[in-house]
Coordinates of C-alpha atoms in Angstrom, one line a residue:
M241 CA -14.4 -2.3 -15.9
L242 CA -16.2 -5.6 -15.4
L243 CA -17.9 -5.5 -18.8
T244 CA -14.6 -4.6 -20.4
F245 CA -12.9 -7.5 -18.5
L246 CA -15.5 -10.0 -19.6
S247 CA -15.7 -8.9 -23.2
F248 CA -11.9 -9.0 -23.6
H249 CA -11.7 -12.5 -22.2
V250 CA -14.6 -13.7 -24.4
A251 CA -12.7 -12.3 -27.4
V252 CA -9.5 -14.0 -26.4
S253 CA -11.3 -17.3 -25.8
L254 CA -12.8 -17.1 -29.3
L255 CA -9.5 -16.3 -30.8
S256 CA -7.7 -19.2 -29.1
S257 CA -10.0 -21.8 -30.9
D258 CA -8.7 -23.1 -34.3
P259 CA -11.1 -22.2 -37.1
F260 CA -9.2 -24.2 -39.6
V261 CA -9.6 -27.7 -38.1
T262 CA -12.2 -29.0 -40.6
V263 CA -10.5 -32.2 -41.6
Q264 CA -12.7 -35.2 -41.5
R265 CA -12.0 -37.8 -38.9
Q266 CA -11.8 -40.6 -41.4
R267 CA -8.7 -39.1 -43.1
M268 CA -5.4 -40.8 -42.6
E269 CA -3.0 -39.3 -40.1
A270 CA -0.5 -38.2 -42.8
G271 CA -3.2 -36.5 -44.8
R272 CA -4.5 -34.6 -41.8
N273 CA -1.0 -33.3 -41.0
I274 CA -0.6 -32.0 -44.5
L275 CA -3.9 -30.2 -44.5
H276 CA -3.2 -28.8 -41.0
K277 CA 0.1 -27.4 -42.3
Q278 CA -1.7 -25.8 -45.3
E279 CA -4.3 -24.2 -43.1
V280 CA -1.6 -22.8 -40.7
E281 CA 0.2 -21.2 -43.7
K282 CA -3.1 -19.8 -45.0
K283 CA -3.8 -18.2 -41.6
T284 CA -0.3 -16.8 -41.3
S285 CA -0.6 -15.2 -44.8
A286 CA -3.9 -13.6 -43.8
W287 CA -2.4 -12.1 -40.7
S288 CA 0.7 -10.7 -42.4
G289 CA -1.0 -9.5 -45.5
G290 CA 0.9 -11.9 -47.7
G291 CA 4.2 -11.4 -46.1
G292 CA 6.6 -8.6 -45.8
G293 CA 4.4 -6.5 -43.6
G294 CA 2.7 -4.7 -46.5
G295 CA -0.8 -6.1 -46.1
N296 CA -3.8 -4.9 -44.2
M297 CA -3.6 -7.4 -41.4
V298 CA -1.0 -7.2 -38.7
R299 CA 0.7 -10.5 -37.9
D300 CA 0.5 -11.7 -34.3
A301 CA -2.0 -9.0 -33.3
V302 CA -5.7 -9.0 -32.8
D303 CA -8.4 -6.3 -32.3
Y304 CA -10.8 -6.1 -29.3
R305 CA -13.0 -8.8 -30.8
G306 CA -10.2 -11.2 -31.2
C307 CA -10.1 -10.9 -35.0
P308 CA -6.8 -10.3 -36.9
A309 CA -6.0 -6.6 -36.4
D310 CA -6.6 -4.3 -39.4
R311 CA -3.6 -2.0 -39.9
S312 CA -5.8 0.9 -41.0
A313 CA -8.3 0.7 -38.1
T314 CA -6.0 -0.2 -35.2
G315 CA -2.8 0.8 -33.6
G316 CA -0.5 3.6 -34.7
W317 CA 0.0 7.0 -33.0
V318 CA -3.6 7.5 -32.0
A319 CA -3.6 4.3 -29.9
A320 CA -0.1 4.9 -28.6
A321 CA -1.0 8.5 -27.5
L322 CA -3.8 7.1 -25.2
V323 CA -1.2 4.8 -23.5
L324 CA 1.2 7.8 -23.0
G325 CA -1.6 9.5 -21.0
I326 CA -1.5 6.8 -18.4
E327 CA 2.3 7.1 -18.0
L328 CA 2.0 10.9 -17.6
C329 CA -0.5 10.6 -14.8
E330 CA 1.4 7.8 -13.1
R331 CA 4.6 9.9 -13.0
L332 CA 2.6 12.9 -11.8
S333 CA 1.2 10.8 -8.9
T334 CA 4.2 8.8 -7.9
M335 CA 6.8 11.6 -8.1
G336 CA 4.4 14.1 -6.7
I337 CA 4.3 12.0 -3.6
A338 CA 7.9 10.8 -3.5
V339 CA 9.8 14.1 -3.9
N340 CA 8.0 15.9 -1.1
L341 CA 7.3 12.9 1.2
V342 CA 10.5 13.4 3.2
T343 CA 9.4 16.9 4.3
Y344 CA 6.0 15.4 5.4
L345 CA 7.7 12.6 7.4
T346 CA 10.2 14.9 9.2
G347 CA 7.9 17.9 9.6
T348 CA 4.5 16.4 10.3
M349 CA 5.2 12.8 11.3
H350 CA 8.4 13.9 13.3
L351 CA 10.6 11.1 12.0
P352 CA 14.4 11.4 12.2
S353 CA 16.2 12.4 9.0
A354 CA 17.7 9.0 8.2
A355 CA 14.4 7.1 9.0
A356 CA 12.4 9.5 6.8
A357 CA 14.9 9.0 3.9
N358 CA 14.6 5.2 4.3
V359 CA 10.8 5.3 4.2
V360 CA 10.9 7.2 0.9
T361 CA 13.5 4.9 -0.7
D362 CA 11.7 1.7 0.5
F363 CA 8.5 3.1 -1.1
M364 CA 10.2 3.8 -4.4
G365 CA 12.1 0.5 -4.3
T366 CA 9.0 -1.5 -3.8
S367 CA 7.2 0.3 -6.6
F368 CA 9.8 -0.7 -9.1
L369 CA 10.3 -4.2 -7.7
L370 CA 6.6 -4.9 -8.2
C371 CA 7.2 -4.3 -11.9
L372 CA 8.2 -8.0 -12.0
L373 CA 4.9 -9.0 -10.6
G374 CA 3.1 -6.8 -13.1
G375 CA 5.1 -8.3 -15.9
F376 CA 4.4 -11.9 -14.8
L377 CA 0.6 -11.2 -14.5
A378 CA 0.6 -9.5 -17.9
D379 CA 2.5 -12.3 -19.6
S380 CA 0.7 -15.2 -17.9
F381 CA -2.9 -14.2 -17.1
L382 CA -4.3 -10.7 -17.7
G383 CA -2.5 -9.4 -20.8
R384 CA -1.0 -5.9 -20.9
Y385 CA -4.3 -4.1 -21.5
L386 CA -6.1 -5.5 -18.4
T387 CA -2.9 -5.2 -16.3
I388 CA -2.6 -1.5 -17.0
A389 CA -6.4 -0.9 -16.4
V390 CA -6.5 -2.8 -13.1
F391 CA -3.4 -1.6 -11.5
A392 CA -4.0 2.0 -12.6
L393 CA -7.2 1.8 -10.7
V394 CA -5.3 0.3 -7.7
Q395 CA -2.9 3.3 -7.7
S396 CA -5.8 5.8 -7.9
I397 CA -7.5 4.2 -4.9
G398 CA -4.2 4.2 -2.9
T399 CA -3.7 7.9 -3.7
A400 CA -7.3 8.7 -2.7
L401 CA -6.8 6.9 0.7
L402 CA -3.5 8.8 1.2
A403 CA -5.4 12.1 0.6
A404 CA -8.0 11.1 3.1
S405 CA -5.4 10.1 5.7
T406 CA -3.8 13.5 5.6
L407 CA -7.1 15.1 6.6
V408 CA -7.7 13.0 9.7
T409 CA -6.0 14.6 12.8
H410 CA -5.8 11.3 14.7
L411 CA -3.5 9.9 12.0
R412 CA -0.9 12.5 12.7
P413 CA 1.2 12.7 16.0
P414 CA 0.9 15.8 18.2
P415 CA 3.8 18.4 17.9
G416 CA 7.0 17.0 19.4
E417 CA 5.8 13.4 19.6
Q418 CA 6.7 10.3 17.6
P419 CA 4.0 8.7 15.5
T420 CA 2.2 5.7 16.9
P421 CA 2.4 2.2 15.3
V422 CA -1.2 2.6 14.1
Q423 CA -0.5 6.0 12.5
M424 CA 2.6 4.6 10.7
A425 CA 0.6 1.4 9.6
V426 CA -2.1 3.6 8.0
L427 CA 0.6 5.5 6.1
Y428 CA 2.3 2.4 5.0
V429 CA -0.9 0.8 3.7
C430 CA -1.6 3.9 1.6
L431 CA 2.0 4.1 0.3
Y432 CA 2.3 0.5 -0.6
L433 CA -1.1 0.3 -2.3
I434 CA 0.2 3.1 -4.5
A435 CA 3.5 1.1 -5.0
L436 CA 1.4 -1.9 -6.0
G437 CA -0.5 0.1 -8.6
T438 CA 2.7 1.7 -9.9
G439 CA 4.6 -1.5 -10.2
G440 CA 1.7 -3.4 -11.7
L441 CA 1.1 -1.0 -14.6
K442 CA 4.6 0.4 -15.3
S443 CA 6.1 -2.8 -16.7
S444 CA 3.3 -3.1 -19.3
V445 CA 2.9 0.5 -20.4
S446 CA 5.9 0.8 -22.7
G447 CA 5.3 -2.8 -24.0
F448 CA 1.6 -2.1 -24.8
G449 CA 2.6 1.2 -26.4
T450 CA 5.1 -0.6 -28.8
D451 CA 2.4 -3.3 -29.5
Q452 CA 0.6 -0.5 -31.4
F453 CA 3.3 -0.6 -34.0
D454 CA 4.2 -3.4 -36.4
D455 CA 8.0 -4.0 -36.5
R456 CA 7.7 -5.8 -39.8
D457 CA 6.5 -2.6 -41.5
G458 CA 9.2 -0.1 -42.3
R459 CA 7.2 3.1 -41.4
E460 CA 5.7 1.6 -38.2
R461 CA 9.1 0.3 -37.1
A462 CA 10.5 3.9 -37.5
A463 CA 7.5 5.2 -35.5
M464 CA 8.3 2.7 -32.8
G465 CA 11.8 4.2 -32.4
L466 CA 10.2 7.6 -31.9
F467 CA 7.8 6.2 -29.4
F468 CA 10.6 5.5 -26.9
N469 CA 11.8 9.1 -27.1
R470 CA 8.2 10.5 -26.6
F471 CA 7.6 7.9 -23.8
F472 CA 10.6 9.2 -21.9
F473 CA 9.5 12.8 -22.6
F474 CA 6.1 12.1 -21.0
I475 CA 7.9 10.6 -18.0
S476 CA 9.9 13.8 -17.7
L477 CA 6.8 16.0 -18.3
G478 CA 4.9 14.2 -15.5
T479 CA 7.8 14.6 -13.1
L480 CA 8.2 18.3 -14.0
L481 CA 4.5 18.9 -13.2
A482 CA 4.9 17.0 -10.0
V483 CA 7.9 19.0 -8.7
T484 CA 6.4 22.3 -9.6
V485 CA 2.6 22.6 -9.6
L486 CA 1.9 19.6 -7.4
V487 CA 4.6 20.5 -4.8
Y488 CA 3.3 24.1 -4.6
V489 CA -0.2 22.8 -4.0
Q490 CA 1.1 20.5 -1.2
D491 CA 2.9 23.3 0.5
H492 CA 0.5 26.2 0.0
V493 CA -3.0 24.7 -0.3
G494 CA -2.8 21.3 1.3
R495 CA -1.5 17.8 0.8
S496 CA -5.0 16.3 0.7
W497 CA -5.8 18.6 -2.2
A498 CA -2.6 17.6 -4.1
Y499 CA -3.1 13.9 -3.5
G500 CA -6.8 14.2 -4.5
I501 CA -5.7 15.9 -7.8
C502 CA -3.4 12.9 -8.4
S503 CA -6.2 10.4 -7.8
A504 CA -8.6 12.3 -10.1
A505 CA -6.0 12.6 -12.8
M506 CA -5.4 8.9 -12.7
L507 CA -9.1 8.2 -12.9
A508 CA -9.4 10.5 -15.9
A509 CA -6.4 8.8 -17.6
I510 CA -8.0 5.4 -17.0
A511 CA -11.2 6.6 -18.7
V512 CA -9.2 7.9 -21.7
F513 CA -7.2 4.7 -21.9
L514 CA -10.4 2.6 -21.9
S515 CA -11.9 4.8 -24.6
G516 CA -9.3 3.4 -27.0
T517 CA -10.3 -0.3 -26.5
R518 CA -11.6 -0.6 -30.0
R519 CA -8.5 1.1 -31.5
Y520 CA -5.8 -1.0 -29.7
R521 CA -3.9 -3.9 -31.1
Y522 CA -3.5 -6.9 -28.7
K523 CA -0.6 -9.3 -28.9
R524 CA -0.9 -12.9 -28.0
S525 CA 1.0 -14.0 -25.0
S526 CA 3.5 -16.8 -25.4
G527 CA 3.5 -17.6 -21.7
S528 CA 5.5 -16.3 -18.8
P529 CA 9.2 -15.8 -19.6
I530 CA 10.0 -16.5 -15.9
V531 CA 8.5 -20.0 -16.3
H532 CA 10.4 -20.5 -19.5
I533 CA 13.7 -19.6 -17.8
L534 CA 12.9 -21.9 -14.9
Q535 CA 12.2 -24.7 -17.3
V536 CA 15.6 -24.4 -18.9
L537 CA 17.3 -24.2 -15.5
V538 CA 15.5 -27.2 -14.1
A539 CA 16.0 -29.3 -17.3
A540 CA 19.7 -28.5 -17.3
A541 CA 20.1 -29.2 -13.6
R542 CA 18.3 -32.6 -14.0
K543 CA 20.9 -33.8 -16.5
R544 CA 24.0 -32.3 -15.0
G545 CA 26.5 -35.1 -14.2
V546 CA 24.0 -37.7 -15.5
V547 CA 23.9 -37.2 -19.2
K548 CA 26.8 -36.5 -21.5
R549 CA 26.7 -33.5 -23.8
P550 CA 26.8 -34.5 -27.5
P551 CA 30.0 -33.5 -29.4
T552 CA 28.0 -31.4 -32.0
A553 CA 25.2 -28.8 -31.6
A554 CA 23.3 -30.5 -34.3
A555 CA 22.4 -33.3 -31.9
L556 CA 20.6 -31.0 -29.5
Y557 CA 16.8 -30.9 -29.6
E558 CA 15.0 -28.2 -31.5
D559 CA 11.2 -27.8 -31.7
D560 CA 9.1 -27.4 -34.8
R561 CA 9.0 -23.6 -34.7
P562 CA 9.5 -21.8 -38.1
E563 CA 13.0 -21.4 -39.3
H564 CA 12.9 -17.7 -39.1
A565 CA 11.8 -17.9 -35.4
R566 CA 14.7 -20.1 -34.3
I567 CA 17.8 -18.8 -32.6
A568 CA 21.2 -20.2 -33.7
H569 CA 23.2 -22.1 -31.1
T570 CA 26.1 -20.4 -29.3
A571 CA 29.0 -21.9 -27.4
Q572 CA 28.6 -19.6 -24.4
F573 CA 27.2 -21.0 -21.2
P574 CA 27.5 -24.7 -22.2
C575 CA 26.0 -25.8 -18.9
L576 CA 22.6 -24.6 -20.1
D577 CA 22.9 -26.7 -23.3
M578 CA 22.2 -29.7 -21.1
A579 CA 18.5 -28.7 -21.1
A580 CA 18.5 -29.5 -24.9
V581 CA 20.2 -32.8 -24.7
V582 CA 17.9 -35.7 -25.5
A583 CA 18.3 -38.2 -22.7
G584 CA 16.2 -41.0 -24.1
D585 CA 13.1 -42.5 -22.6
D586 CA 13.1 -40.0 -19.7
D587 CA 12.4 -37.2 -22.1
N588 CA 9.5 -39.0 -23.8
N589 CA 7.0 -38.0 -21.1
E590 CA 5.2 -35.8 -23.6
V591 CA 2.5 -33.2 -23.1
A592 CA -0.3 -33.2 -25.6
G593 CA -0.4 -30.1 -27.9
P594 CA -3.5 -27.9 -28.3
G595 CA -6.2 -28.7 -30.8
G596 CA -5.2 -32.3 -31.2
R597 CA -1.8 -31.5 -32.5
A598 CA 1.2 -33.6 -32.0
A599 CA 2.5 -34.0 -28.5
A600 CA 5.6 -32.1 -27.4
P601 CA 8.3 -33.1 -24.9
N602 CA 7.8 -32.1 -21.3
P603 CA 9.5 -28.6 -21.1
W604 CA 10.6 -29.3 -17.6
K605 CA 12.8 -32.2 -18.9
L606 CA 13.7 -31.2 -22.5
C607 CA 13.9 -27.7 -23.9
S608 CA 14.6 -26.6 -27.5
V609 CA 17.9 -24.9 -28.5
S610 CA 16.0 -21.7 -29.2
R611 CA 14.5 -21.7 -25.7
V612 CA 18.0 -22.3 -24.2
E613 CA 19.5 -19.5 -26.3
E614 CA 16.8 -17.1 -25.0
V615 CA 17.9 -17.8 -21.5
K616 CA 21.5 -17.3 -22.6
M617 CA 20.5 -13.9 -23.9
V618 CA 19.0 -12.9 -20.6
A619 CA 22.2 -14.2 -18.8
R620 CA 24.3 -11.8 -21.0
L621 CA 22.3 -8.9 -19.7
M622 CA 23.1 -9.6 -16.0
P623 CA 26.6 -8.1 -15.6
V624 CA 25.5 -4.7 -17.0
W625 CA 22.3 -5.0 -15.0
A626 CA 24.3 -5.4 -11.8
T627 CA 26.7 -2.5 -12.4
T628 CA 23.9 0.0 -13.1
I629 CA 22.2 -0.4 -9.7
L630 CA 24.4 2.0 -7.8
F631 CA 23.4 4.9 -10.1
W632 CA 19.9 4.7 -8.7
T633 CA 21.2 4.8 -5.2
I634 CA 22.7 8.2 -6.1
Y635 CA 19.4 9.2 -7.7
A636 CA 17.7 8.4 -4.4
Q637 CA 19.7 11.0 -2.6
M638 CA 18.2 13.7 -5.0
I639 CA 14.7 13.2 -3.6
T640 CA 15.7 12.6 0.0
F641 CA 18.7 14.2 1.6
S642 CA 19.0 16.9 -1.1
V643 CA 15.4 18.0 -0.5
E644 CA 16.2 18.1 3.3
Q645 CA 19.2 20.3 2.5
A646 CA 16.9 22.6 0.6
T647 CA 14.6 23.0 3.6
T648 CA 17.4 24.6 5.6
M649 CA 18.6 27.0 2.9
D650 CA 17.4 30.4 1.7
R651 CA 14.8 29.7 -1.0
R652 CA 13.5 33.2 -1.7
V653 CA 13.3 34.7 -5.1
G654 CA 12.1 38.2 -4.5
A655 CA 8.9 37.9 -2.5
F656 CA 8.3 34.3 -3.6
E657 CA 9.7 31.3 -1.6
I658 CA 10.4 28.2 -3.6
P659 CA 9.0 25.0 -2.0
A660 CA 11.9 22.8 -0.9
A661 CA 10.9 19.9 -3.1
S662 CA 10.6 22.1 -6.2
I663 CA 14.3 22.6 -6.3
T664 CA 14.4 19.2 -8.1
I665 CA 13.1 21.2 -11.1
F666 CA 16.8 21.6 -12.0
F667 CA 17.1 17.8 -11.9
V668 CA 14.1 17.3 -14.3
G669 CA 15.2 20.3 -16.4
A670 CA 18.7 18.8 -16.9
I671 CA 17.1 15.6 -18.1
M672 CA 14.9 17.3 -20.7
L673 CA 17.7 19.7 -21.8
T674 CA 20.1 16.8 -22.2
L675 CA 17.7 14.8 -24.3
A676 CA 16.8 17.8 -26.5
V677 CA 20.5 18.7 -27.2
Y678 CA 21.4 15.1 -27.8
D679 CA 18.6 14.4 -30.2
R680 CA 18.5 17.8 -32.1
V681 CA 22.1 18.8 -32.0
F682 CA 24.5 16.0 -31.2
I683 CA 23.0 13.2 -33.3
P684 CA 22.7 15.3 -36.5
L685 CA 26.3 16.6 -36.0
C686 CA 27.5 13.1 -35.4
R687 CA 25.8 11.8 -38.6
V688 CA 27.5 14.5 -40.6
L689 CA 31.0 14.1 -39.1
T690 CA 31.2 10.4 -38.5
G691 CA 28.2 8.8 -40.2
K692 CA 27.1 7.3 -36.8
Q693 CA 23.9 7.6 -34.9
G694 CA 25.4 9.0 -31.8
F695 CA 26.5 7.0 -28.7
T696 CA 25.7 3.3 -28.4
N697 CA 23.5 2.1 -25.5
L698 CA 26.5 0.9 -23.5
E699 CA 28.3 4.2 -24.1
K700 CA 25.3 6.1 -22.8
I701 CA 25.2 4.0 -19.6
G702 CA 29.0 4.7 -19.1
I703 CA 28.5 8.4 -19.5
G704 CA 25.6 8.4 -17.0
L705 CA 27.7 6.6 -14.4
A706 CA 30.6 9.1 -14.9
L707 CA 28.3 12.0 -14.5
S708 CA 26.9 10.6 -11.3
I709 CA 30.4 10.5 -9.8
L710 CA 30.8 14.2 -10.6
G711 CA 27.4 14.8 -9.1
M712 CA 28.3 13.2 -5.8
A713 CA 31.6 15.2 -5.7
A714 CA 29.7 18.4 -6.2
A715 CA 27.1 17.4 -3.6
A716 CA 29.8 16.7 -1.0
L717 CA 31.5 20.1 -1.7
C718 CA 28.2 21.9 -1.5
E719 CA 27.2 20.2 1.8
K720 CA 30.6 21.1 3.3
K721 CA 29.9 24.8 2.5
R722 CA 26.3 24.6 3.8
L723 CA 27.4 23.0 7.1
A724 CA 30.1 25.7 7.6
V725 CA 27.5 28.5 7.1
A726 CA 24.9 26.7 9.2
V727 CA 27.3 26.3 12.2
A728 CA 28.3 30.0 11.9
A729 CA 24.7 31.1 11.7
T730 CA 23.7 29.0 14.7
A731 CA 26.5 30.5 16.8
T732 CA 25.6 34.1 15.9
A733 CA 22.0 34.6 14.8
G734 CA 19.9 31.5 15.5
N735 CA 18.6 28.8 13.3
S736 CA 18.4 30.3 9.8
T737 CA 21.1 29.4 7.3
P738 CA 21.9 32.4 5.1
I739 CA 23.0 30.5 2.0
S740 CA 21.2 30.3 -1.3
V741 CA 19.4 27.0 -2.2
F742 CA 20.8 27.5 -5.8
L743 CA 24.1 26.2 -4.4
L744 CA 22.5 22.7 -4.9
T745 CA 22.1 23.3 -8.6
P746 CA 25.3 21.6 -9.8
Q747 CA 24.5 18.2 -8.2
F748 CA 21.0 18.2 -9.6
L749 CA 22.2 19.2 -13.1
L750 CA 25.0 16.5 -13.2
V751 CA 22.9 13.6 -11.8
G752 CA 19.9 14.7 -14.0
A753 CA 22.1 14.7 -17.2
G754 CA 23.4 11.3 -16.0
E755 CA 19.9 10.0 -15.7
A756 CA 19.0 11.1 -19.3
F757 CA 21.9 9.0 -20.6
I758 CA 21.6 6.0 -18.4
Y759 CA 17.8 5.7 -18.5
T760 CA 17.6 5.7 -22.3
G761 CA 20.7 3.6 -22.6
Q762 CA 19.4 1.0 -20.2
L763 CA 16.0 0.8 -21.8
D764 CA 17.5 0.5 -25.2
F765 CA 20.0 -2.1 -24.0
F766 CA 17.5 -4.4 -22.2
I767 CA 14.8 -4.2 -24.9
T768 CA 17.0 -4.7 -28.0
R769 CA 19.2 -7.4 -26.5
S770 CA 16.4 -9.5 -25.0
P771 CA 14.5 -12.3 -26.8
K772 CA 11.4 -11.1 -28.7
G773 CA 9.1 -13.1 -26.4
M774 CA 10.6 -11.6 -23.2
K775 CA 10.2 -7.8 -23.9
T776 CA 7.9 -7.2 -20.9
M777 CA 10.1 -9.2 -18.6
S778 CA 13.2 -7.3 -19.8
T779 CA 11.5 -4.0 -19.1
G780 CA 10.8 -5.3 -15.6
L781 CA 14.4 -6.4 -15.3
F782 CA 15.5 -2.9 -16.2
L783 CA 13.2 -1.4 -13.6
T784 CA 14.5 -3.7 -10.9
T785 CA 17.8 -1.8 -11.1
L786 CA 15.9 1.2 -9.9
S787 CA 14.3 -0.9 -7.2
L788 CA 17.5 -2.4 -5.9
G789 CA 19.2 1.0 -6.1
F790 CA 16.6 2.5 -3.7
F791 CA 16.8 -0.5 -1.4
F792 CA 20.6 -0.4 -1.4
S793 CA 20.3 3.3 -0.4
S794 CA 18.2 2.2 2.6
V795 CA 20.7 -0.4 3.6
L796 CA 23.6 1.9 3.2
V797 CA 22.0 4.7 5.2
S798 CA 21.3 2.2 8.0
L799 CA 24.8 0.8 8.0
V800 CA 26.5 4.2 7.9
K801 CA 24.2 5.5 10.7
G802 CA 25.0 2.5 12.8
A803 CA 28.8 2.6 12.2
T804 CA 29.5 6.3 12.2
T805 CA 28.1 9.7 13.3
W806 CA 27.7 10.9 9.8
L807 CA 23.9 10.7 9.8
G808 CA 22.2 12.3 12.8
D809 CA 18.6 13.1 13.6
T810 CA 18.9 16.3 11.5
I811 CA 21.2 17.1 8.7
D812 CA 22.7 20.1 10.6
R813 CA 23.9 17.5 13.1
S814 CA 25.2 15.2 10.5
R815 CA 28.2 15.0 8.2
L816 CA 26.3 14.4 5.0
D817 CA 29.3 15.4 2.9
Y818 CA 31.2 12.3 4.2
F819 CA 28.3 10.2 3.1
Y820 CA 28.3 11.8 -0.4
W821 CA 32.1 11.2 -0.7
L822 CA 31.5 7.5 0.2
L823 CA 29.0 7.3 -2.6
A824 CA 31.5 8.9 -5.0
V825 CA 34.2 6.4 -4.1
L826 CA 31.8 3.5 -4.5
S827 CA 30.7 4.9 -7.9
V828 CA 34.3 5.1 -9.1
L829 CA 34.8 1.4 -8.3
N830 CA 31.4 0.6 -9.9
L831 CA 32.4 2.4 -13.1
A832 CA 35.6 0.4 -13.4
A833 CA 33.6 -2.8 -13.0
Y834 CA 31.0 -1.6 -15.6
L835 CA 33.7 -0.9 -18.2
V836 CA 34.8 -4.5 -17.9
C837 CA 31.3 -5.8 -18.1
A838 CA 30.4 -3.5 -21.0
K839 CA 33.4 -4.7 -23.0
W840 CA 32.3 -8.3 -22.4
A841 CA 28.7 -7.5 -23.4
A842 CA 29.8 -5.9 -26.6
T843 CA 31.9 -9.0 -27.5
A844 CA 29.0 -11.3 -26.6
A845 CA 26.6 -9.3 -28.8
A846 CA 29.0 -9.5 -31.7
T847 CA 29.0 -13.3 -31.6
S848 CA 25.2 -13.8 -31.1
P849 CA 23.3 -14.1 -34.4
E850 CA 20.0 -13.3 -32.9
Q851 CA 21.3 -10.1 -31.3
Q852 CA 23.0 -9.1 -34.6
Q853 CA 19.7 -9.4 -36.3
Q854 CA 18.0 -7.2 -33.7
H855 CA 20.7 -4.6 -33.8
T856 CA 20.3 -4.4 -37.6
A857 CA 16.6 -3.8 -37.2
V858 CA 17.2 -1.1 -34.7
A859 CA 19.7 0.6 -36.9
D860 CA 17.2 0.5 -39.8
A861 CA 14.6 2.2 -37.6
D862 CA 17.1 4.9 -36.6
E863 CA 17.9 5.6 -40.2
K864 CA 14.1 6.0 -41.0
C865 CA 13.7 8.3 -38.0

């Protein structure tokens, strides 16, 4: 790891030097600028293979030595497949812990039902929230390759510690007693070390996978479109293995063995990932998108009420980036345009450019129109971002309260008893079945009948939200039936609940199908409608909807528990059906808000030249797929 780290940074440092600066010092300033421009054009031509993406060298990508990446020797499906292995093992580890954690917390750690659910949702919420940290480090310091390697190792260490903690008797409370602060502290350290690893690597995996394809080449752009489908398939495959094989090992062999398998699998995935070092393509970082956004906001705030906005957009400042890389000005969010207004001497506090190049204005005082438009593009994502959070609150119930429901129900199939957490196989199965039917049946049929490529990303999100409402209604009806049987069984025969666990199937199928639509729709929406230099951040932004959905679940559970008697210490003493109905009502209101936001987002996209270009590229990729 250390040698890889050092060799990579030596390569990057060699790459960052300018090999074309050979102009003699005695040349006049004008002559030096002309030669510099010629050398830049020469370098660009070498990287792109003469333009058009048809040459041997891949533009904006380097190999492990820091040299321009050779298309025939780097990238492609071989490199992308090694990246998919990391994602498979990450899902196996994280979901293998999350889906069965609530039974460990209630059965072994003796936590109340609502408290156990909150521990799980806080753990999952933190995992996805830390994706922003991982994206920031990848964009600003480490790069995606090192970010994946380092944080995958962190996750493996955290899982190994969790496996060890389950073996130590003193770290578990005696029967009938609550856990001590020390016991909970050790558990939290292990869980949040895993969360740190998950969040750190997850925001970079999909981005580094797409780095292995050149979007300027027609065939590679088409392959990039297929990569997203296979990426999500590997996510589902890892989850499927987690809720079947890994949960069975936890319940019938031992949790320490299961968590040890997760740690070993992640170490093996890291070894496979590092083996592709010579094969990968590495993209140059353009700096942290978060810093760029802050620069625009600060520059605009400085001039608000102090400087007048010019009457025409032509008077706004634009930097010397190539014409094809510029983003046309839009009239939306005029307050942000103030960042591109030249205020006079106050904006002449210039920062020297690299390699002796001409100085540029201080970006905290004056930003280019293109930079401002990038921030506007991010701002257009936010309404849809906000209205997709509640879906993941519903998703959280599938791995917490629904698993608790399963523990009280009849899970026997002949002589075999299904582990409670394995009932989520219907959830994962619904995701994979929905994707398969959509890709192999619906899209070809849609092409023949309408000439379209299926649902748009906004339509997919809307379908996912609607299915989640039906899922919560089914969950409420199922819980009402289960409670009635549980009360009758307690009054007559004892503690067993003679009702089949397969009664939970409809809620898993509906919410699982909803996730298939909403996950792919969100990922497509955030990546295709974000600026090219902010792909990693946009992935992190998408994943924060999952994070906030889990956190909102914790908050909602706490509020409902404090204000009502719906959530007791055990689910048999609760009215979980009322809680599910509350989520269904909130989801109806959220869907109405989403429809308004989606209509606005579609209108905004139609008026944005940059996004029109991106949608054209995506449509071309779909046709080639």
